[in-house]
Short mmCIF file of C-alpha atoms in Angstrom, two decimals:
data_model
loop_
_atom_site.label_atom_id
_atom_site.label_comp_id
_atom_site.label_asym_id
_atom_site.label_seq_id
_atom_site.Cartn_x
_atom_site.Cartn_y
_atom_site.Cartn_z
CA MET A 1 -1.48 0.89 -12.79
CA LEU A 2 -4.28 -0.74 -14.73
CA ASN A 3 -3.56 -2.98 -17.68
CA PRO A 4 -3.96 -0.66 -20.72
CA LYS A 5 -5.17 -3.57 -22.85
CA LEU A 6 -7.98 -4.23 -20.36
CA VAL A 7 -9.09 -0.60 -20.47
CA ARG A 8 -9.10 -0.66 -24.30
CA THR A 9 -10.96 -3.94 -24.69
CA HIS A 10 -13.44 -3.70 -21.79
CA PRO A 11 -14.12 0.03 -21.35
CA ALA A 12 -17.70 -0.42 -20.12
CA GLU A 13 -16.62 -2.86 -17.39
CA VAL A 14 -13.74 -0.60 -16.31
CA LYS A 15 -16.00 2.46 -16.16
CA ALA A 16 -18.67 0.64 -14.17
CA LYS A 17 -16.21 -0.76 -11.64
CA LEU A 18 -14.25 2.47 -11.16
CA GLU A 19 -17.43 4.49 -10.84
CA THR A 20 -18.07 2.53 -7.62
CA ARG A 21 -14.74 3.95 -6.43
CA GLY A 22 -15.69 7.53 -7.22
CA VAL A 23 -14.06 7.80 -10.65
CA ASP A 24 -15.99 9.86 -13.21
CA PRO A 25 -16.63 7.66 -16.30
CA SER A 26 -15.58 10.61 -18.49
CA GLU A 27 -12.01 10.07 -17.22
CA ILE A 28 -12.03 6.62 -18.80
CA ASP A 29 -13.44 8.05 -22.03
CA GLU A 30 -10.63 10.59 -22.09
CA TYR A 31 -8.08 7.86 -21.28
CA ILE A 32 -9.30 5.73 -24.20
CA THR A 33 -9.31 8.70 -26.60
CA LEU A 34 -5.82 9.78 -25.58
CA ASP A 35 -4.54 6.20 -25.72
CA GLN A 36 -5.79 5.84 -29.30
CA GLN A 37 -4.35 9.22 -30.30
CA ASN A 38 -1.01 8.31 -28.74
CA ARG A 39 -0.80 4.97 -30.53
CA ASP A 40 -1.95 6.51 -33.84
CA ALA A 41 0.71 9.21 -33.56
CA ILE A 42 3.44 6.67 -32.85
CA THR A 43 2.35 4.56 -35.83
CA LYS A 44 2.17 7.59 -38.11
CA ALA A 45 5.63 8.77 -37.09
CA GLU A 46 7.07 5.29 -37.63
CA ASN A 47 5.55 5.08 -41.11
CA ILE A 48 7.01 8.46 -42.07
CA LYS A 49 10.40 7.36 -40.75
CA LYS A 50 10.23 4.30 -43.01
CA GLU A 51 9.44 6.53 -46.01
CA LYS A 52 12.25 8.85 -45.01
CA ASN A 53 14.71 5.94 -44.90
CA LYS A 54 13.69 4.90 -48.44
CA VAL A 55 14.19 8.44 -49.76
CA THR A 56 17.51 8.71 -47.93
CA GLU A 57 18.69 5.61 -49.79
CA GLU A 58 17.55 7.18 -53.09
CA ILE A 59 19.57 10.32 -52.32
CA LYS A 60 22.73 8.23 -52.06
CA ALA A 61 22.27 7.13 -55.68
CA ALA A 62 21.26 10.60 -57.00
CA ASP A 63 23.19 13.72 -57.90
CA PRO A 64 22.51 16.05 -54.97
CA LYS A 65 22.93 19.09 -57.26
CA SER A 66 20.36 17.88 -59.77
CA ASP A 67 16.72 18.87 -59.65
CA ALA A 68 15.81 15.30 -58.75
CA GLY A 69 18.42 15.23 -55.99
CA GLN A 70 17.25 18.56 -54.60
CA ALA A 71 13.64 17.35 -54.65
CA LEU A 72 14.62 14.27 -52.65
CA ILE A 73 16.52 16.40 -50.12
CA ALA A 74 13.50 18.69 -49.76
CA LYS A 75 11.32 15.64 -49.25
CA VAL A 76 13.54 14.42 -46.41
CA LYS A 77 13.41 17.87 -44.84
CA GLN A 78 9.62 17.78 -44.99
CA PHE A 79 9.62 14.33 -43.46
CA ASN A 80 11.77 15.64 -40.58
CA ASP A 81 9.38 18.55 -40.05
CA ASP A 82 6.38 16.20 -40.09
CA ILE A 83 8.01 13.77 -37.65
CA ARG A 84 8.97 16.61 -35.29
CA SER A 85 5.43 17.99 -35.36
CA ILE A 86 3.86 14.59 -34.72
CA GLU A 87 6.26 13.77 -31.89
CA GLU A 88 5.70 17.11 -30.17
CA SER A 89 1.94 16.59 -30.35
CA GLN A 90 2.31 12.96 -29.26
CA LYS A 91 4.40 14.01 -26.26
CA GLU A 92 1.61 16.27 -25.00
CA VAL A 93 -0.93 13.49 -25.47
CA ALA A 94 1.32 10.95 -23.73
CA GLU A 95 1.87 13.26 -20.75
CA ARG A 96 -1.86 13.79 -20.27
CA LEU A 97 -2.48 10.04 -20.69
CA HIS A 98 0.16 9.25 -18.07
CA TYR A 99 -1.32 11.86 -15.72
CA ILE A 100 -4.69 10.11 -15.84
CA ALA A 101 -3.32 6.55 -15.82
CA VAL A 102 -1.25 6.92 -12.63
CA ARG A 103 -4.19 8.41 -10.74
CA LEU A 104 -6.75 5.73 -11.57
CA PRO A 105 -7.26 3.31 -8.64
CA ASN A 106 -7.22 -0.44 -8.95
CA LEU A 107 -10.32 -2.26 -10.18
CA PRO A 108 -12.32 -3.64 -7.24
CA ALA A 109 -12.76 -7.39 -6.98
CA ASP A 110 -16.12 -8.77 -8.08
CA ASP A 111 -17.04 -10.07 -4.63
CA ILE A 112 -16.55 -6.98 -2.48
CA PRO A 113 -19.51 -4.87 -1.35
CA ILE A 114 -20.40 -1.82 -3.40
CA GLY A 115 -20.77 1.40 -1.45
CA PRO A 116 -19.32 4.89 -1.02
CA ASP A 117 -17.65 4.54 2.39
CA GLU A 118 -17.11 2.44 5.53
CA ALA A 119 -20.86 2.29 6.18
CA SER A 120 -21.04 -0.28 3.37
CA ASP A 121 -18.31 -2.55 4.77
CA VAL A 122 -19.46 -6.09 5.58
CA GLU A 123 -18.51 -8.20 8.60
CA VAL A 124 -17.00 -11.59 7.68
CA ARG A 125 -16.42 -13.18 11.07
CA LYS A 126 -15.83 -12.56 14.77
CA TRP A 127 -13.44 -14.13 17.25
CA GLY A 128 -13.18 -14.02 21.00
CA LYS A 129 -15.31 -13.07 23.96
CA LEU A 130 -15.70 -9.40 24.78
CA PRO A 131 -14.27 -8.59 28.22
CA GLU A 132 -16.64 -7.78 31.05
CA PHE A 133 -15.79 -5.28 33.78
CA ASP A 134 -17.35 -4.60 37.17
CA PHE A 135 -16.10 -1.02 36.86
CA GLU A 136 -16.18 1.64 34.15
CA PRO A 137 -13.24 0.87 31.81
CA LYS A 138 -10.83 3.70 31.15
CA ALA A 139 -9.31 4.82 27.86
CA HIS A 140 -5.80 3.52 27.14
CA TRP A 141 -4.23 6.97 27.30
CA GLU A 142 -5.64 7.53 30.78
CA ILE A 143 -4.41 4.12 31.91
CA GLY A 144 -0.95 4.77 30.45
CA GLU A 145 -0.64 8.21 32.00
CA ASN A 146 -1.81 6.98 35.42
CA LEU A 147 0.80 4.19 35.29
CA ASP A 148 3.44 6.69 34.10
CA ILE A 149 4.22 4.55 31.05
CA LEU A 150 2.89 6.95 28.37
CA ASP A 151 3.65 10.67 28.25
CA PHE A 152 1.76 12.61 25.60
CA ASP A 153 2.22 16.08 27.15
CA ARG A 154 6.02 16.09 27.04
CA ALA A 155 5.96 14.60 23.54
CA ALA A 156 3.73 17.48 22.46
CA LYS A 157 6.23 19.92 24.00
CA VAL A 158 9.03 18.36 21.93
CA SER A 159 7.29 17.44 18.68
CA GLY A 160 3.69 18.69 18.73
CA ALA A 161 0.42 16.79 18.73
CA ARG A 162 0.12 13.08 17.87
CA PHE A 163 3.46 12.03 19.35
CA VAL A 164 4.21 10.09 22.54
CA TYR A 165 6.97 9.07 24.90
CA TYR A 166 6.81 5.42 25.95
CA LYS A 167 8.38 5.05 29.41
CA ASN A 168 9.64 2.15 31.51
CA ALA A 169 7.07 -0.66 31.33
CA GLY A 170 5.39 1.13 28.42
CA ALA A 171 8.56 1.02 26.33
CA GLN A 172 9.17 -2.58 27.41
CA LEU A 173 5.60 -3.55 26.51
CA GLU A 174 5.91 -2.00 23.05
CA ARG A 175 9.19 -3.87 22.50
CA ALA A 176 7.65 -7.11 23.75
CA VAL A 177 4.70 -6.74 21.38
CA TYR A 178 6.74 -6.31 18.22
CA ASN A 179 9.28 -8.98 19.12
CA PHE A 180 6.40 -11.38 19.74
CA MET A 181 4.90 -10.50 16.35
CA LEU A 182 8.18 -10.95 14.49
CA ASP A 183 8.83 -14.31 16.15
CA LEU A 184 5.34 -15.51 15.24
CA HIS A 185 5.65 -14.42 11.60
CA THR A 186 9.15 -15.80 11.08
CA ARG A 187 9.17 -18.96 13.23
CA GLU A 188 5.63 -20.19 12.71
CA GLN A 189 4.19 -18.50 9.63
CA GLY A 190 7.13 -18.71 7.21
CA TYR A 191 8.05 -15.06 6.62
CA GLN A 192 11.57 -13.83 5.94
CA GLU A 193 12.53 -10.98 8.29
CA ILE A 194 13.85 -7.80 6.69
CA ILE A 195 15.16 -4.52 8.10
CA PRO A 196 14.56 -2.12 5.19
CA PRO A 197 15.54 1.53 4.59
CA TYR A 198 13.27 4.06 6.26
CA LEU A 199 13.92 6.75 3.63
CA VAL A 200 12.91 6.07 0.03
CA THR A 201 12.87 7.86 -3.33
CA GLY A 202 9.85 9.28 -5.08
CA LYS A 203 10.13 6.51 -7.66
CA THR A 204 9.83 3.95 -4.88
CA MET A 205 6.74 5.69 -3.50
CA PHE A 206 5.29 5.65 -7.02
CA GLY A 207 5.86 1.90 -7.25
CA THR A 208 3.42 1.09 -4.45
CA GLY A 209 0.90 3.79 -5.38
CA GLN A 210 1.54 6.46 -2.73
CA PHE A 211 2.81 8.90 -5.36
CA PRO A 212 1.72 11.03 -7.10
CA LYS A 213 -1.80 11.09 -5.66
CA PHE A 214 -1.07 11.05 -1.92
CA LYS A 215 1.98 13.26 -1.50
CA GLU A 216 0.25 15.32 1.17
CA ASP A 217 0.06 12.26 3.42
CA VAL A 218 3.82 11.85 3.90
CA TYR A 219 6.89 13.63 5.20
CA THR A 220 9.50 14.50 2.59
CA VAL A 221 13.03 15.72 3.34
CA GLU A 222 13.28 18.85 1.24
CA SER A 223 17.06 18.84 0.90
CA THR A 224 17.10 15.38 -0.65
CA GLY A 225 13.61 14.72 -1.99
CA MET A 226 13.62 11.48 0.00
CA THR A 227 10.47 10.44 1.84
CA LEU A 228 10.10 8.94 5.32
CA ILE A 229 8.19 5.70 4.82
CA PRO A 230 4.49 5.72 5.76
CA THR A 231 4.60 1.90 5.95
CA ALA A 232 7.14 -0.89 5.41
CA GLU A 233 4.96 -1.98 2.50
CA VAL A 234 6.84 0.61 0.41
CA PRO A 235 10.44 -0.63 0.76
CA LEU A 236 9.42 -4.29 1.04
CA THR A 237 7.31 -4.35 -2.13
CA ASN A 238 9.95 -2.42 -4.06
CA TYR A 239 12.66 -4.90 -3.03
CA TYR A 240 12.18 -6.61 -6.39
CA ALA A 241 11.48 -3.47 -8.47
CA ASN A 242 12.66 -3.80 -12.09
CA GLU A 243 13.45 -7.49 -11.60
CA ILE A 244 12.23 -10.75 -13.12
CA LEU A 245 11.78 -13.51 -10.56
CA ASN A 246 11.66 -17.25 -11.18
CA GLU A 247 8.30 -18.98 -10.94
CA ALA A 248 9.82 -21.67 -8.72
CA ASP A 249 10.69 -19.03 -6.09
CA LEU A 250 7.07 -17.88 -5.64
CA PRO A 251 5.43 -17.22 -3.30
CA ILE A 252 7.83 -15.01 -1.35
CA HIS A 253 6.82 -13.73 2.10
CA PHE A 254 8.55 -10.82 3.85
CA THR A 255 7.99 -9.24 7.26
CA ALA A 256 9.56 -6.15 8.82
CA LEU A 257 9.31 -3.94 11.85
CA THR A 258 9.73 -0.26 11.00
CA PRO A 259 8.77 3.13 12.29
CA CYS A 260 6.08 4.68 10.10
CA PHE A 261 5.60 8.39 9.50
CA ARG A 262 2.29 9.92 8.39
CA SER A 263 1.12 13.50 8.24
CA GLU A 264 -2.48 12.36 8.85
CA ALA A 265 -3.68 15.01 6.41
CA GLY A 266 -7.43 15.36 6.61
CA SER A 267 -7.73 13.72 10.04
CA ALA A 268 -8.18 16.91 12.05
CA GLY A 269 -10.46 16.28 15.01
CA ARG A 270 -10.24 12.48 14.72
CA ASP A 271 -8.55 10.42 17.45
CA THR A 272 -6.78 13.46 18.85
CA ARG A 273 -5.89 11.58 22.03
CA GLY A 274 -4.11 8.29 22.46
CA LEU A 275 -2.17 5.90 20.26
CA ILE A 276 -4.70 5.27 17.48
CA ARG A 277 -3.70 7.97 14.99
CA MET A 278 -0.09 9.08 15.39
CA HIS A 279 2.42 10.88 13.17
CA GLN A 280 5.08 8.34 14.17
CA PHE A 281 4.43 4.73 15.17
CA HIS A 282 5.86 1.23 14.87
CA LYS A 283 4.25 -1.38 12.65
CA VAL A 284 5.09 -4.95 11.78
CA GLU A 285 4.30 -5.40 8.10
CA MET A 286 3.79 -8.50 5.99
CA VAL A 287 4.29 -8.45 2.20
CA LYS A 288 3.75 -11.27 -0.29
CA PHE A 289 4.75 -11.84 -3.91
CA SER A 290 2.50 -14.40 -5.55
CA LYS A 291 1.58 -16.03 -8.82
CA PRO A 292 -1.71 -14.52 -10.11
CA GLU A 293 -3.72 -17.71 -9.71
CA ASP A 294 -2.72 -17.99 -6.03
CA SER A 295 -3.09 -14.42 -4.82
CA TYR A 296 -6.60 -14.60 -3.39
CA ALA A 297 -5.72 -17.74 -1.43
CA GLU A 298 -2.63 -15.87 -0.20
CA LEU A 299 -4.89 -13.01 0.93
CA GLU A 300 -6.88 -15.39 3.12
CA THR A 301 -3.76 -16.74 4.83
CA LEU A 302 -2.29 -13.24 5.14
CA THR A 303 -5.41 -12.08 6.97
CA GLN A 304 -5.35 -15.10 9.27
CA ASN A 305 -1.64 -14.51 9.96
CA ALA A 306 -2.54 -11.03 11.24
CA ALA A 307 -5.56 -12.28 13.17
CA GLU A 308 -3.50 -14.98 14.86
CA VAL A 309 -1.51 -12.29 16.65
CA LEU A 310 -4.72 -11.12 18.34
CA GLU A 311 -5.83 -14.66 19.10
CA LYS A 312 -2.57 -15.46 20.87
CA LEU A 313 -2.89 -12.20 22.80
CA GLY A 314 -6.47 -13.06 23.76
CA LEU A 315 -7.92 -9.93 22.15
CA ALA A 316 -11.39 -10.12 20.61
CA TYR A 317 -11.66 -8.98 17.00
CA HIS A 318 -13.75 -9.14 13.89
CA VAL A 319 -12.84 -9.15 10.19
CA ILE A 320 -14.65 -6.98 7.66
CA THR A 321 -14.51 -6.76 3.88
CA LEU A 322 -14.10 -3.15 2.78
CA SER A 323 -16.55 -1.74 0.27
CA THR A 324 -15.50 -0.27 -3.07
CA GLY A 325 -15.53 3.26 -1.71
CA ASP A 326 -13.51 2.36 1.38
CA THR A 327 -10.84 0.22 -0.32
CA GLY A 328 -7.35 1.71 -0.66
CA PHE A 329 -6.05 3.11 -3.95
CA SER A 330 -3.81 0.16 -4.91
CA SER A 331 -5.99 -2.64 -3.57
CA ALA A 332 -8.52 -4.81 -5.38
CA LYS A 333 -9.77 -6.39 -2.15
CA THR A 334 -9.06 -5.56 1.48
CA TYR A 335 -9.96 -7.21 4.75
CA ASP A 336 -9.69 -5.04 7.85
CA VAL A 337 -9.02 -6.78 11.15
CA GLU A 338 -10.53 -4.68 13.93
CA VAL A 339 -9.81 -5.19 17.62
CA TRP A 340 -12.31 -4.57 20.42
CA MET A 341 -11.69 -1.38 22.41
CA PRO A 342 -13.72 -1.51 25.67
CA GLU A 343 -13.69 2.20 26.54
CA GLN A 344 -15.24 3.20 23.20
CA LYS A 345 -17.24 -0.04 23.03
CA ILE A 346 -16.39 -0.48 19.34
CA TYR A 347 -13.99 -2.42 17.12
CA ARG A 348 -11.09 -0.36 15.78
CA GLU A 349 -8.88 -1.14 12.79
CA ILE A 350 -5.57 -2.72 13.71
CA SER A 351 -4.66 -4.35 10.38
CA SER A 352 -5.55 -3.96 6.72
CA CYS A 353 -4.75 -6.93 4.49
CA SER A 354 -4.89 -6.25 0.76
CA ASN A 355 -4.50 -8.01 -2.56
CA CYS A 356 -3.19 -5.49 -5.09
CA LEU A 357 -3.13 -7.99 -7.99
CA ASP A 358 -0.67 -6.73 -10.64
CA PHE A 359 -1.43 -3.03 -9.95
CA GLN A 360 1.74 -2.30 -7.97
CA ALA A 361 3.83 -4.74 -10.00
CA ARG A 362 3.10 -2.75 -13.18
CA ARG A 363 4.22 0.47 -11.53
CA ALA A 364 7.37 -1.09 -10.01
CA MET A 365 8.03 -3.51 -12.91
CA ILE A 366 8.08 -6.69 -10.83
CA ARG A 367 7.66 -9.76 -13.03
CA TYR A 368 8.37 -13.48 -13.03
CA ARG A 369 9.41 -15.94 -15.70
CA LYS A 370 7.09 -18.90 -16.07
CA GLU A 371 8.24 -22.42 -16.80
CA ASP A 372 7.30 -21.98 -20.48
CA GLY A 373 9.65 -18.97 -20.71
CA SER A 374 6.95 -16.30 -20.86
CA VAL A 375 7.10 -13.31 -18.50
CA GLU A 376 4.16 -12.09 -16.42
CA TYR A 377 3.58 -9.58 -13.65
CA VAL A 378 3.52 -10.94 -10.10
CA HIS A 379 0.68 -10.16 -7.73
CA THR A 380 1.59 -8.25 -4.56
CA LEU A 381 -0.15 -8.37 -1.19
CA ASN A 382 0.42 -6.51 2.05
CA GLY A 383 -0.95 -6.45 5.57
CA SER A 384 -0.17 -5.12 9.03
CA GLY A 385 0.83 -7.77 11.48
CA LEU A 386 0.08 -5.51 13.45
CA ALA A 387 0.14 -1.77 14.10
CA VAL A 388 2.13 -1.95 17.35
CA GLY A 389 0.83 1.17 19.09
CA ARG A 390 -2.77 0.15 18.49
CA THR A 391 -1.97 -3.30 19.86
CA VAL A 392 -0.54 -1.72 23.02
CA ALA A 393 -3.67 0.42 23.30
CA ALA A 394 -5.88 -2.67 22.98
CA ILE A 395 -3.87 -4.53 25.63
CA LEU A 396 -4.10 -1.63 28.09
CA GLU A 397 -7.87 -1.36 27.67
CA ASN A 398 -8.76 -5.06 27.54
CA TYR A 399 -6.46 -6.16 30.38
CA GLN A 400 -7.04 -3.21 32.76
CA GLN A 401 -7.93 -3.94 36.38
CA ALA A 402 -10.08 -2.01 38.84
CA ASP A 403 -7.02 -0.77 40.75
CA GLY A 404 -5.52 0.79 37.59
CA SER A 405 -3.03 -1.98 36.95
CA VAL A 406 -2.85 -3.95 33.70
CA LYS A 407 -2.38 -7.69 33.32
CA VAL A 408 0.25 -8.81 30.82
CA PRO A 409 -1.10 -11.29 28.21
CA GLU A 410 0.41 -14.73 28.78
CA ALA A 411 2.00 -14.76 25.30
CA LEU A 412 3.99 -11.61 26.14
CA GLN A 413 5.22 -12.61 29.60
CA PRO A 414 8.37 -14.36 28.31
CA TYR A 415 9.28 -11.13 26.50
CA LEU A 416 8.90 -9.18 29.75
CA HIS A 417 11.07 -11.54 31.86
CA GLY A 418 8.03 -13.20 33.39
CA GLN A 419 6.29 -9.99 34.44
CA LYS A 420 2.56 -10.68 34.83
CA ILE A 421 1.19 -7.27 35.76
CA ILE A 422 2.03 -3.62 35.13
CA LYS A 423 1.29 -1.39 38.12
#
């Protein structure tokens, strides 16, 4: 959530920044009005309670049967009625204020491009040479089906659209990819490996910003109210929910491989074939907890940590800065790493690396104690390192051969017992 003090003291700045994210400025006006009403009501009720306590003390010294005693008792009764009325009204105001507050997105960073959607994103850098083919490159799903390592038809029979069976070398390739990623993150980049829960509570989903605004995007188990995680960001970030960390322990870097489950609401007609947009997929996630003054530097290294996976796999990519209208709800600044897909002849997102500042920490109550004893919210960051299915798709397309076989990237060969080609 946003810092309420910031909204109160810099309303014009907040309105201007959030308007670039599609927020109507009138919502901020209502927020400020409700916030003032809420605080005024609390102050008024507290003042009446103080007066009530004084009169209560006077009653102790008075004859309750006397006119003066009866007047004091009546006064206390009126105080109780007034307090009840104020608190009932204040509760309604507070509920409406909370409703607005939890649905306002994070403030965009000053240096990201302003625009309504992905058309306004800006390329930061490119890496790698695009592959050249002396034949027409095939789509990854066609390659996988021809090699009998991906089976979408039988998955659809069992589970419906946007599911897949990985088979034989396909399953082994997927396993090789995520083991390679985890080894890179933990052995070379300094992340602690975690295996988190895959089912979480609504409160946990609220902590990272998925709830209440994006409930339609997830799968919830009706009998328990628990939610299948859409990303390991959720359980990893909430690891320290309602805790106060020590400044000396920051930064903290976590990584985890998990299945991810997404309803893909609103994606009808988009990427209906292949591994790009699935209801269930594996992802290696990276999460950081940082001191505020270090978080943007941590974002740069986080993004490079993700990009290094592609570099070691020999896959060309570029990095883009998302515009205000394309940036995720909880993020202040996001870099997307996009890998080259030869069949479509475009770069496709394979990782999003975001700095959420203190937005998630306020929702999940994650703080740290500074050396001077004061307590402050940490900054949280997250990024895919990488989406495994999309990485497999990129490997199949970039390393395909004219005879339908696929070369195995050198970095993955040790994870496949030396296998150099899938055919």
